Coordinates of C-alpha atoms in Angstrom, one line a residue:
Chain A
M1 CA 126.8 31.3 -11.7
I2 CA 126.8 29.8 -8.1
V3 CA 125.9 33.4 -6.6
K4 CA 123.1 33.7 -8.7
L5 CA 122.0 30.1 -8.2
L6 CA 122.2 30.5 -4.7
A7 CA 120.4 33.7 -4.7
A8 CA 117.5 32.5 -6.6
S9 CA 117.1 29.6 -4.0
L10 CA 117.3 32.2 -1.4
R11 CA 114.4 34.2 -2.8
A12 CA 112.4 31.2 -3.4
N13 CA 113.0 29.8 0.1
L14 CA 112.1 33.5 1.5
H15 CA 108.5 33.1 0.6
Y16 CA 108.0 30.5 3.6
R17 CA 108.9 33.4 6.0
A18 CA 107.5 31.9 9.1
S19 CA 109.3 28.6 8.6
F20 CA 112.5 30.2 8.0
F21 CA 112.3 32.0 11.5
M22 CA 111.3 28.9 13.3
Q23 CA 114.1 27.0 11.9
T24 CA 116.9 29.7 12.7
V25 CA 115.8 30.1 16.0
A26 CA 115.8 26.5 16.6
A27 CA 119.2 26.2 15.4
A28 CA 120.4 28.8 17.5
L29 CA 118.8 27.0 20.7
I30 CA 120.3 24.0 20.0
T31 CA 123.8 25.4 19.7
C32 CA 123.4 27.4 22.8
V33 CA 122.1 24.6 24.8
E34 CA 125.1 22.5 23.4
F35 CA 127.6 25.2 25.0
L36 CA 125.7 25.4 28.0
G37 CA 126.4 21.7 28.3
I38 CA 130.1 22.4 28.1
W39 CA 129.7 25.3 30.7
A40 CA 127.8 22.8 33.1
L41 CA 130.6 20.4 32.7
F42 CA 133.0 23.0 33.9
S43 CA 131.0 24.3 36.6
R44 CA 130.7 20.7 38.0
F45 CA 134.0 19.5 37.8
G46 CA 136.1 22.9 37.6
S47 CA 138.1 22.0 34.5
L48 CA 139.0 19.4 32.0
P49 CA 142.6 18.6 33.0
G50 CA 144.9 21.3 31.6
W51 CA 142.4 23.4 29.8
S52 CA 140.5 26.4 31.0
L53 CA 136.7 27.3 29.9
P54 CA 138.1 30.1 27.3
E55 CA 140.6 27.8 25.6
V56 CA 137.8 25.1 25.1
A57 CA 135.6 27.7 23.8
L58 CA 138.1 28.6 21.0
F59 CA 138.0 25.1 19.8
Y60 CA 134.3 25.1 19.9
G61 CA 133.8 28.4 18.5
L62 CA 135.9 27.9 15.6
I63 CA 134.7 24.7 14.6
N64 CA 131.0 25.5 15.0
T65 CA 131.6 28.8 13.0
A66 CA 133.0 26.6 10.2
F67 CA 130.5 23.9 10.5
A68 CA 127.6 26.6 10.1
L69 CA 129.5 28.1 7.2
T70 CA 129.8 24.9 5.3
D71 CA 126.0 24.1 6.3
L72 CA 125.1 27.2 4.9
F73 CA 126.5 26.9 1.5
S74 CA 126.3 23.0 1.0
R75 CA 122.6 22.2 1.4
G76 CA 122.5 21.1 -2.5
F77 CA 124.8 18.0 -1.4
D78 CA 123.1 17.6 1.9
M79 CA 119.9 17.0 0.3
F80 CA 121.3 15.2 -2.8
A81 CA 120.0 11.7 -2.2
D82 CA 116.6 13.2 -2.7
T83 CA 117.7 15.0 -5.8
L84 CA 118.7 11.7 -6.9
R85 CA 115.7 9.7 -5.9
V86 CA 113.2 11.8 -7.5
G87 CA 115.2 12.1 -10.8
D88 CA 116.1 15.7 -10.9
F89 CA 119.9 14.6 -11.1
D90 CA 119.0 14.0 -15.0
R91 CA 118.0 17.8 -15.3
V92 CA 121.3 18.6 -13.8
L93 CA 123.2 16.6 -16.4
L94 CA 121.2 18.1 -19.2
R95 CA 122.7 21.6 -18.4
P96 CA 126.1 22.6 -19.7
R97 CA 127.9 23.0 -16.6
A98 CA 129.7 20.8 -14.0
A99 CA 127.4 18.9 -11.9
A100 CA 129.1 19.8 -8.8
L101 CA 128.7 23.6 -9.5
Q102 CA 125.2 23.0 -10.2
I103 CA 124.4 21.0 -6.8
A104 CA 126.5 23.5 -4.9
G105 CA 124.3 26.4 -6.2
Q106 CA 121.0 24.6 -5.9
D107 CA 119.8 25.3 -2.4
L108 CA 120.5 28.3 -0.1
R109 CA 118.7 28.3 3.4
L110 CA 119.4 30.9 6.0
R111 CA 118.6 28.2 8.8
P112 CA 122.5 27.8 9.6
L113 CA 122.6 31.4 10.3
G114 CA 121.5 30.8 14.0
R115 CA 124.2 28.3 14.5
L116 CA 126.5 30.7 12.9
A117 CA 125.8 33.7 15.3
Q118 CA 126.1 31.2 18.2
G119 CA 129.5 30.0 17.1
A120 CA 130.7 33.4 16.3
V121 CA 129.6 34.8 19.6
I122 CA 131.1 32.1 21.4
L123 CA 134.4 32.4 19.2
A124 CA 134.4 36.1 19.8
W125 CA 134.3 35.5 23.8
A126 CA 136.8 33.1 23.6
A127 CA 139.0 35.3 21.3
A128 CA 139.0 37.8 24.1
H129 CA 141.0 35.8 26.2
V130 CA 143.7 35.1 23.6
A131 CA 147.0 37.3 23.3
W132 CA 146.9 38.1 19.5
T133 CA 149.6 38.3 17.0
P134 CA 149.4 38.5 13.3
D135 CA 150.6 34.9 13.1
R136 CA 147.7 33.7 15.3
A137 CA 145.4 35.6 13.6
A138 CA 146.3 34.0 10.3
L139 CA 146.3 30.6 12.0
A140 CA 142.7 31.2 13.0
A141 CA 141.6 32.1 9.7
L142 CA 143.4 29.3 8.3
S143 CA 141.9 26.9 10.5
L144 CA 138.3 28.4 9.6
A145 CA 139.1 27.9 5.9
G146 CA 140.6 24.3 6.6
S147 CA 137.5 23.3 8.4
F148 CA 134.9 24.7 6.0
C149 CA 136.7 22.8 3.2
L150 CA 136.8 19.6 5.4
F151 CA 133.3 19.7 6.4
Y152 CA 132.1 20.6 2.6
G153 CA 134.1 17.5 1.5
L154 CA 132.5 15.2 4.1
L155 CA 129.0 16.4 2.3
V156 CA 130.4 15.6 -0.9
F157 CA 131.1 12.3 0.2
Q158 CA 127.8 12.0 1.8
A159 CA 126.1 12.9 -1.8
T160 CA 128.4 10.6 -3.7
I161 CA 127.7 7.7 -1.5
A162 CA 124.2 8.1 -2.8
F163 CA 125.0 7.2 -6.2
W164 CA 125.5 3.6 -4.9
T165 CA 123.2 3.4 -1.9
I166 CA 120.5 5.6 -0.4
D167 CA 121.0 4.9 3.3
S168 CA 124.3 7.0 3.2
L169 CA 122.9 9.5 5.6
E170 CA 123.3 8.0 8.7
M171 CA 126.7 7.2 8.9
M172 CA 127.9 10.4 7.3
N173 CA 126.0 12.5 10.0
S174 CA 127.8 10.4 12.7
L175 CA 131.1 11.8 10.8
T176 CA 129.9 15.4 10.5
Y177 CA 128.1 16.0 13.5
G178 CA 130.1 13.8 15.6
G179 CA 133.0 15.6 14.0
V180 CA 131.6 18.8 15.1
Y181 CA 131.0 17.6 18.5
A182 CA 134.1 15.8 18.9
G183 CA 136.0 18.9 17.7
G184 CA 134.6 21.2 20.0
Y185 CA 136.7 19.7 22.9
P186 CA 140.3 19.7 23.1
L187 CA 141.4 16.5 21.4
D188 CA 143.8 15.1 24.1
I189 CA 140.8 14.2 26.2
Y190 CA 140.2 11.4 23.7
P191 CA 141.5 7.9 23.4
L192 CA 144.3 7.6 20.8
W193 CA 142.4 5.5 18.3
F194 CA 139.9 8.4 18.3
R195 CA 142.5 11.0 17.7
R196 CA 143.8 9.0 15.2
T197 CA 140.6 8.8 13.2
F198 CA 140.3 12.4 13.4
T199 CA 143.8 13.0 12.4
F200 CA 144.4 10.6 9.4
A201 CA 141.1 9.5 8.1
V202 CA 138.9 12.7 8.7
P203 CA 141.6 15.1 9.2
L204 CA 139.7 17.0 11.8
A205 CA 142.6 17.3 14.2
C206 CA 144.6 19.1 11.3
V207 CA 142.2 21.9 10.7
N208 CA 141.5 22.6 14.3
W209 CA 143.6 20.9 17.0
Y210 CA 147.2 22.0 15.8
P211 CA 146.3 25.4 14.7
V212 CA 144.5 26.1 17.7
L213 CA 147.2 24.7 20.0
A214 CA 149.7 27.2 18.2
I215 CA 147.1 30.3 18.8
L216 CA 146.8 29.1 22.4
G217 CA 150.6 29.1 22.7
R218 CA 150.8 25.4 23.6
E219 CA 153.8 23.3 22.1
V220 CA 153.3 22.5 18.6
P221 CA 156.0 22.2 15.8
P222 CA 155.3 25.3 13.7
A223 CA 155.1 23.1 10.6
A224 CA 152.3 21.3 11.9
A225 CA 150.3 24.4 12.7
W226 CA 150.8 25.9 9.4
L227 CA 150.5 23.0 7.0
A228 CA 147.9 20.5 8.7
P229 CA 144.9 22.9 7.7
L230 CA 145.9 22.2 4.1
A231 CA 144.2 18.9 4.9
G232 CA 141.0 20.4 4.5
P233 CA 141.2 21.6 0.9
A234 CA 143.2 18.1 0.3
F235 CA 140.1 16.1 1.6
L236 CA 137.8 18.4 -0.4
G237 CA 139.8 17.7 -3.5
I238 CA 139.6 13.8 -2.9
A239 CA 136.0 14.0 -2.2
L240 CA 135.5 16.0 -5.5
M241 CA 137.3 13.0 -7.2
A242 CA 135.1 10.6 -5.8
W243 CA 132.3 12.4 -7.0
R244 CA 133.3 12.6 -10.3
V245 CA 133.5 8.6 -10.3
G246 CA 130.0 8.7 -8.6
V247 CA 128.8 10.6 -11.7
G248 CA 130.3 8.5 -14.1
R249 CA 128.6 5.5 -12.3
Y250 CA 125.3 7.3 -12.5
A251 CA 125.9 7.7 -16.3
S252 CA 126.5 4.1 -16.8
T253 CA 123.7 2.6 -14.7
G254 CA 121.0 5.4 -14.9
N255 CA 118.9 5.0 -11.7
Chain W
M1 CA 126.9 13.5 -42.8
P2 CA 123.7 13.3 -41.2
Q3 CA 123.0 15.7 -38.1
I4 CA 122.4 12.6 -35.6
L5 CA 123.9 9.2 -36.5
V6 CA 123.2 6.3 -34.2
E7 CA 124.7 2.9 -35.2
N8 CA 124.1 -0.2 -33.1
L9 CA 123.7 1.2 -29.9
V10 CA 123.2 -1.1 -27.1
K11 CA 122.5 -0.7 -23.4
T12 CA 121.7 -3.4 -20.8
F13 CA 120.9 -2.8 -17.2
R14 CA 121.2 -5.3 -14.2
V15 CA 118.2 -5.5 -12.5
A16 CA 117.7 -7.1 -8.8
E17 CA 115.4 -9.7 -8.6
R18 CA 113.3 -9.0 -5.6
R19 CA 112.0 -12.1 -3.8
P20 CA 108.5 -12.0 -2.5
G21 CA 107.5 -11.5 1.2
L22 CA 109.5 -10.3 4.1
A23 CA 111.8 -13.5 4.5
G24 CA 112.5 -12.6 0.8
A25 CA 113.3 -8.9 1.4
F26 CA 115.5 -9.9 4.3
A27 CA 117.1 -12.3 2.0
G28 CA 117.8 -9.8 -0.5
L29 CA 119.9 -7.9 2.1
F30 CA 122.8 -10.5 1.8
S31 CA 122.5 -12.0 -1.6
R32 CA 120.8 -10.6 -4.8
K33 CA 120.1 -12.3 -7.8
H34 CA 120.7 -10.0 -10.7
R35 CA 119.0 -10.2 -14.1
T36 CA 120.5 -8.6 -17.1
V37 CA 117.8 -6.8 -19.0
R38 CA 118.8 -5.4 -22.9
A39 CA 116.9 -1.9 -22.6
I40 CA 118.0 -1.3 -26.3
D41 CA 119.6 -4.0 -28.5
G42 CA 121.3 -2.5 -31.7
V43 CA 119.5 0.4 -32.2
S44 CA 120.7 2.5 -35.5
F45 CA 119.1 5.3 -37.4
S46 CA 120.4 8.4 -38.8
I47 CA 118.4 12.0 -38.9
E48 CA 119.0 15.0 -41.1
A49 CA 119.0 18.4 -40.1
G50 CA 115.3 19.8 -40.1
E51 CA 113.3 16.4 -39.8
L52 CA 110.6 16.1 -37.4
I53 CA 110.5 12.7 -36.2
G54 CA 108.1 10.6 -34.0
Y55 CA 109.7 7.9 -31.8
I56 CA 106.9 5.7 -30.5
G57 CA 107.0 2.4 -29.0
P58 CA 105.0 0.7 -25.9
N59 CA 106.2 1.6 -22.1
G60 CA 109.7 0.0 -21.4
A61 CA 110.4 -0.5 -25.2
G62 CA 113.5 1.6 -24.9
K63 CA 112.5 5.0 -26.0
S64 CA 113.8 7.1 -22.8
T65 CA 116.9 4.9 -22.9
T66 CA 117.6 5.9 -26.5
V67 CA 116.7 9.7 -25.6
K68 CA 119.3 9.7 -22.6
A69 CA 121.9 8.2 -24.5
L70 CA 121.3 10.7 -27.4
S71 CA 121.4 13.6 -24.7
G72 CA 124.6 12.5 -23.2
I73 CA 123.4 11.7 -19.8
L74 CA 123.6 7.9 -20.2
V75 CA 126.7 5.9 -21.2
P76 CA 125.6 3.0 -23.6
D77 CA 127.7 -0.6 -23.4
S78 CA 128.5 -0.2 -27.0
G79 CA 127.6 1.2 -30.4
R80 CA 128.2 4.6 -31.9
C81 CA 126.4 8.0 -31.7
E82 CA 127.3 11.1 -32.9
I83 CA 125.4 14.4 -33.0
L84 CA 126.5 17.5 -34.6
G85 CA 130.0 15.8 -34.7
R86 CA 130.1 14.8 -31.1
T87 CA 129.7 11.8 -29.0
P88 CA 127.2 12.9 -26.5
W89 CA 128.4 11.0 -23.5
K90 CA 131.9 11.7 -24.0
D91 CA 131.5 15.6 -24.3
R92 CA 128.3 16.3 -22.1
V93 CA 128.9 19.9 -21.5
A94 CA 129.6 20.9 -25.0
H95 CA 126.7 18.5 -26.2
V96 CA 123.9 19.8 -24.0
A97 CA 124.6 23.2 -24.8
R98 CA 123.5 22.4 -28.3
I99 CA 120.4 20.9 -27.6
G100 CA 117.2 21.5 -25.9
V101 CA 115.0 18.8 -24.0
V102 CA 111.7 19.0 -22.8
F103 CA 109.9 16.5 -20.4
G104 CA 106.4 16.5 -20.5
Q105 CA 106.2 15.0 -16.7
R106 CA 108.9 17.2 -15.1
T107 CA 109.5 21.0 -15.4
Q108 CA 113.0 22.5 -15.7
L109 CA 111.7 25.8 -14.3
W110 CA 112.4 27.0 -10.7
W111 CA 109.3 25.8 -8.5
D112 CA 108.9 28.7 -6.3
L113 CA 110.3 31.6 -8.9
P114 CA 108.6 33.8 -11.3
V115 CA 109.1 32.2 -14.8
T116 CA 110.8 35.2 -16.0
E117 CA 113.6 34.6 -13.2
S118 CA 113.9 31.2 -14.2
F119 CA 114.6 32.4 -17.9
E120 CA 117.2 34.8 -16.4
L121 CA 118.9 31.8 -14.7
L122 CA 119.1 29.7 -17.8
R123 CA 120.8 32.7 -19.5
D124 CA 123.5 32.6 -17.1
I125 CA 123.8 28.8 -17.0
Y126 CA 123.8 28.5 -20.9
R127 CA 125.9 31.7 -21.0
V128 CA 123.7 33.2 -23.8
P129 CA 124.7 36.6 -24.6
A130 CA 122.4 39.4 -23.2
E131 CA 121.0 40.7 -26.5
D132 CA 120.5 37.4 -28.1
F133 CA 118.8 36.4 -24.9
L134 CA 116.5 39.6 -24.8
K135 CA 115.6 38.8 -28.7
R136 CA 114.9 35.4 -28.3
R137 CA 112.9 35.3 -25.2
D138 CA 110.7 38.2 -26.5
E139 CA 110.2 36.1 -29.8
L140 CA 109.3 32.9 -27.7
V141 CA 107.0 34.9 -25.3
A142 CA 105.0 36.4 -28.1
L143 CA 104.9 32.9 -30.0
L144 CA 103.7 30.8 -27.0
G145 CA 101.6 33.7 -25.5
L146 CA 103.2 34.0 -22.4
G147 CA 103.0 37.3 -21.5
P148 CA 100.6 37.1 -18.8
V149 CA 102.3 34.5 -16.8
L150 CA 105.9 35.7 -16.9
D151 CA 105.6 37.0 -13.2
T152 CA 103.7 33.8 -11.9
P153 CA 105.7 31.4 -10.1
A154 CA 105.9 28.1 -12.0
R155 CA 104.1 26.3 -9.1
Q156 CA 101.0 28.3 -10.0
L157 CA 100.9 27.6 -13.5
S158 CA 98.3 25.3 -15.2
L159 CA 99.7 22.4 -16.9
G160 CA 99.3 24.1 -20.3
Q161 CA 101.1 27.1 -19.3
R162 CA 103.6 25.4 -17.7
M163 CA 104.1 23.2 -20.7
R164 CA 104.6 26.5 -23.0
C165 CA 107.0 28.1 -20.5
D166 CA 109.2 24.8 -20.6
L167 CA 109.4 24.9 -24.5
A168 CA 110.4 28.4 -24.2
A169 CA 113.0 27.6 -21.5
A170 CA 114.5 24.6 -23.7
L171 CA 114.8 27.4 -26.4
L172 CA 116.6 30.2 -25.0
H173 CA 120.0 29.1 -26.1
A174 CA 118.6 28.2 -29.7
P175 CA 119.5 24.9 -29.8
P176 CA 119.5 23.2 -33.4
I177 CA 117.9 19.9 -31.9
L178 CA 115.1 19.4 -29.8
F179 CA 114.0 16.5 -27.8
L180 CA 110.4 16.3 -26.7
D181 CA 109.4 13.6 -24.4
E182 CA 105.5 13.4 -24.1
P183 CA 104.9 17.2 -24.7
T184 CA 101.4 17.0 -24.6
I185 CA 100.7 14.5 -21.8
G186 CA 97.6 15.5 -19.3
L187 CA 96.8 18.8 -21.4
D188 CA 93.6 19.8 -22.6
A189 CA 92.6 19.7 -26.4
S190 CA 93.3 23.4 -26.8
A191 CA 96.5 23.3 -24.9
K192 CA 97.7 20.4 -27.1
L193 CA 96.9 22.3 -30.3
A194 CA 98.7 25.0 -29.2
V195 CA 102.0 22.9 -28.3
R196 CA 101.5 21.0 -31.6
D197 CA 101.2 24.5 -33.6
F198 CA 104.3 25.5 -32.0
V199 CA 106.4 22.7 -32.7
K200 CA 105.0 22.7 -36.4
R201 CA 106.2 26.3 -36.6
L202 CA 109.7 25.7 -35.0
N203 CA 110.2 22.9 -37.4
R204 CA 109.5 24.5 -40.6
E205 CA 110.1 28.1 -39.9
R206 CA 113.5 27.6 -38.2
G207 CA 114.5 24.3 -39.2
V208 CA 115.1 23.1 -35.7
T209 CA 115.3 19.0 -35.7
V210 CA 112.5 17.6 -33.3
I211 CA 112.6 14.1 -32.0
L212 CA 109.1 13.4 -30.2
T213 CA 108.4 10.6 -28.1
T214 CA 104.7 10.3 -27.5
H215 CA 101.7 8.0 -26.8
D216 CA 99.4 10.6 -28.3
M217 CA 99.0 9.2 -31.8
D218 CA 97.5 12.6 -32.6
D219 CA 100.6 14.3 -32.1
I220 CA 102.3 12.1 -34.5
E221 CA 99.6 12.3 -37.1
A222 CA 99.8 16.1 -36.7
L223 CA 103.2 16.7 -36.7
C224 CA 105.7 13.7 -37.9
E225 CA 106.5 13.0 -41.6
R226 CA 108.6 10.2 -40.5
V227 CA 107.8 7.6 -37.7
M228 CA 110.6 5.1 -35.8
V229 CA 108.9 2.3 -33.9
I230 CA 110.8 0.6 -31.0
A231 CA 109.8 -2.3 -29.2
D232 CA 111.7 -4.6 -26.8
G233 CA 115.1 -2.5 -27.6
R234 CA 114.7 -2.8 -31.3
I235 CA 113.6 -0.7 -34.2
L236 CA 110.6 -2.3 -35.7
S237 CA 110.1 0.2 -38.6
D238 CA 111.3 3.4 -39.6
G239 CA 109.6 5.4 -42.3
T240 CA 106.9 7.7 -43.4
L241 CA 103.3 7.2 -41.7
A242 CA 102.0 5.9 -45.1
K243 CA 104.8 3.2 -45.0
L244 CA 104.0 2.3 -41.6
R245 CA 100.6 1.9 -42.1
Q246 CA 101.3 -0.7 -45.2
S247 CA 103.8 -2.5 -43.3
V248 CA 101.3 -3.4 -40.6
T249 CA 97.7 -3.8 -42.8
R250 CA 96.7 -3.0 -45.9
E251 CA 93.0 -2.9 -44.4
R252 CA 90.8 0.2 -45.1
W253 CA 87.6 0.9 -43.2
L254 CA 84.1 1.4 -44.6
T255 CA 81.6 3.3 -42.4
L256 CA 78.3 3.0 -43.4
D257 CA 74.8 4.8 -42.4
L258 CA 72.2 2.5 -42.6
V259 CA 68.6 3.2 -42.9
E260 CA 67.1 0.8 -40.6
E261 CA 68.7 -1.0 -38.0
K262 CA 68.0 -4.5 -38.5
G263 CA 70.0 -7.7 -39.7
A264 CA 73.5 -8.6 -39.5
I265 CA 75.8 -7.3 -42.0
E266 CA 77.7 -10.1 -43.5
D267 CA 80.3 -10.1 -46.4
P268 CA 82.8 -12.9 -47.4
D269 CA 85.6 -9.9 -47.9
A270 CA 84.8 -7.8 -45.0
R271 CA 84.7 -8.1 -41.2
V272 CA 82.7 -5.9 -38.8
V273 CA 84.8 -3.8 -36.7
E274 CA 82.1 -2.0 -34.6
R275 CA 78.4 -1.7 -34.8
D276 CA 76.6 1.2 -32.9
G277 CA 73.0 1.6 -33.7
L278 CA 72.5 2.7 -37.3
R279 CA 76.5 2.9 -37.9
V280 CA 78.2 0.3 -39.0
R281 CA 82.2 0.0 -39.6
L282 CA 83.8 -2.7 -41.7
A283 CA 87.4 -3.7 -42.6
F284 CA 88.3 -4.8 -45.7
D285 CA 91.3 -5.5 -47.9
P286 CA 91.3 -3.1 -51.1
E287 CA 93.7 -5.7 -53.0
K288 CA 90.7 -8.4 -52.7
V289 CA 87.8 -6.3 -53.1
S290 CA 87.4 -2.8 -54.5
P291 CA 85.5 -0.5 -52.4
A292 CA 82.8 0.1 -55.2
V293 CA 82.1 -3.7 -55.3
L294 CA 81.5 -3.9 -51.6
V295 CA 79.4 -1.1 -51.3
A296 CA 77.4 -2.3 -54.1
R297 CA 77.0 -5.7 -52.5
I298 CA 75.9 -4.2 -49.1
A299 CA 73.8 -1.8 -50.4
A300 CA 71.9 -4.3 -52.4
R301 CA 70.8 -6.1 -49.1
H302 CA 70.6 -3.0 -46.7
P303 CA 69.5 0.3 -47.8
V304 CA 72.3 2.8 -46.8
R305 CA 71.8 6.3 -46.2
D306 CA 75.8 7.5 -46.3
L307 CA 78.9 6.2 -46.4
F308 CA 82.6 6.8 -46.3
V309 CA 86.3 4.9 -46.7
E310 CA 89.1 5.9 -44.6
N311 CA 92.3 4.4 -43.3
P312 CA 92.3 3.1 -40.0
P313 CA 93.5 5.7 -37.1
I314 CA 97.1 5.4 -36.4
E315 CA 96.2 4.2 -32.9
A316 CA 94.6 1.0 -34.4
I317 CA 97.9 0.5 -36.5
V318 CA 100.1 0.7 -33.5
A319 CA 98.0 -1.5 -31.2
R320 CA 98.0 -4.1 -33.8
L321 CA 101.9 -3.5 -34.3
Y322 CA 102.4 -3.9 -30.7
G323 CA 100.2 -6.8 -30.5
E324 CA 102.0 -8.8 -33.0
L325 CA 105.0 -8.6 -30.9
K326 CA 103.5 -10.5 -28.1
P327 CA 103.7 -14.2 -28.5

């Protein structure tokens, strides 16, 4: 059903072709400029202590690719505050399917494809510098999947907060976009409290930092590299539980 | 066991009181006063399969709160509700698969997609088997005359076309119960007639139970055997249209076309409702004075060209009923 809903949304959105191209190009440019920023940093200061540019690019490429994928499939949650405000959520509840599935399938735009292309190009370039083994490839896939779930979880949380207050967007954006930006660099350049936040509260380090360390052949306990990415699905699971609480609250208060 | 059973339904909302002005708005950020509003306050009724019920009341009376609770998207504070043997809000998914809901103000079609694609998506959402779907869709398209608009995106439809499409969309899964919320709002006369005609046939021929909320008393008069009136969260009256009239007033109206336009019409047992040139409308109580006596008395003083006696329109009844509620 989700696939059909998403396909329908895409067909609807493709009616507005000009806007689609503009948005895709703009999103691609932003990602491009961001990475140029990192590159400029390197060319100015030589390197981050202990990291080469291709290594940093692996962090950056993985997290941006994952985020672009999430962005592609989570727009319904991203825009949920609007859905709620105009009263369209009643219509969702009047249909005999889980509300989360319907919201997930509500809107598909191709705009994040720009970011996805950029992320993938940088990822490919970084990958060319890695000595691949089957284990490392599996870790990369695990990291991608874990990050996808983590970001999806953040967006579900963002949507859930809208049940209580309509001003959830800014705070959550600082976590999602901030997380993508922060995760684009090796985590050990940050102060400890920051690393802890992104390990235990929003487990970005688990889905990106530990597996990438292993891929790059750095010192890391194998358990950490292999198990940490599971924090992503776990986070999504918790987010969906919170979502259910939110839907329950909505049903008892109306809007 | 009735198809729909509602007992003592209560729902209160906490409403934040806004203080006036900018200072008040700031103060509201830190401490808010809440006030409890009883949206519905002990509503009870039961509905048998195949009934066509009008549910009316002034704005804010509790109509939509009731309908939301009955459709499973709002959990009441207390009270019981069973529809087709289920409690709507406890078993939302199973419940909404067996009801249809149409909001006059809002569409459930996909705005940018051709109508027929919206129908296909609803088929998937409601898991309607392909054969049933095609048969039902073709019937509905024929009944509602939707053939010419099937390939039009919903946003390009006129209001009347959209409403007919929404009716079809709500019935693709053949629900035995249909909630209609203001289905004729904003429609022109012929579109209203088309909607009423369809709802009537649906009810008579298919036995679909229909609960209709509306402000258009012509809808009620054209369709509903039974009318429930809600005000201030309580059911004020529940019964046939005739009973509703009687409970409010026994008054009947006598309309006279006079020969000449002069002199005031006065009679101890009647009052003038309106006067427009040669036409005069009087209200009287048939228990106090029979129409024949009244006509004779007036005709003795004023030459009368034509006359007729009728019930006051349901609007007047309802206006009076609502008016009596207010102190």
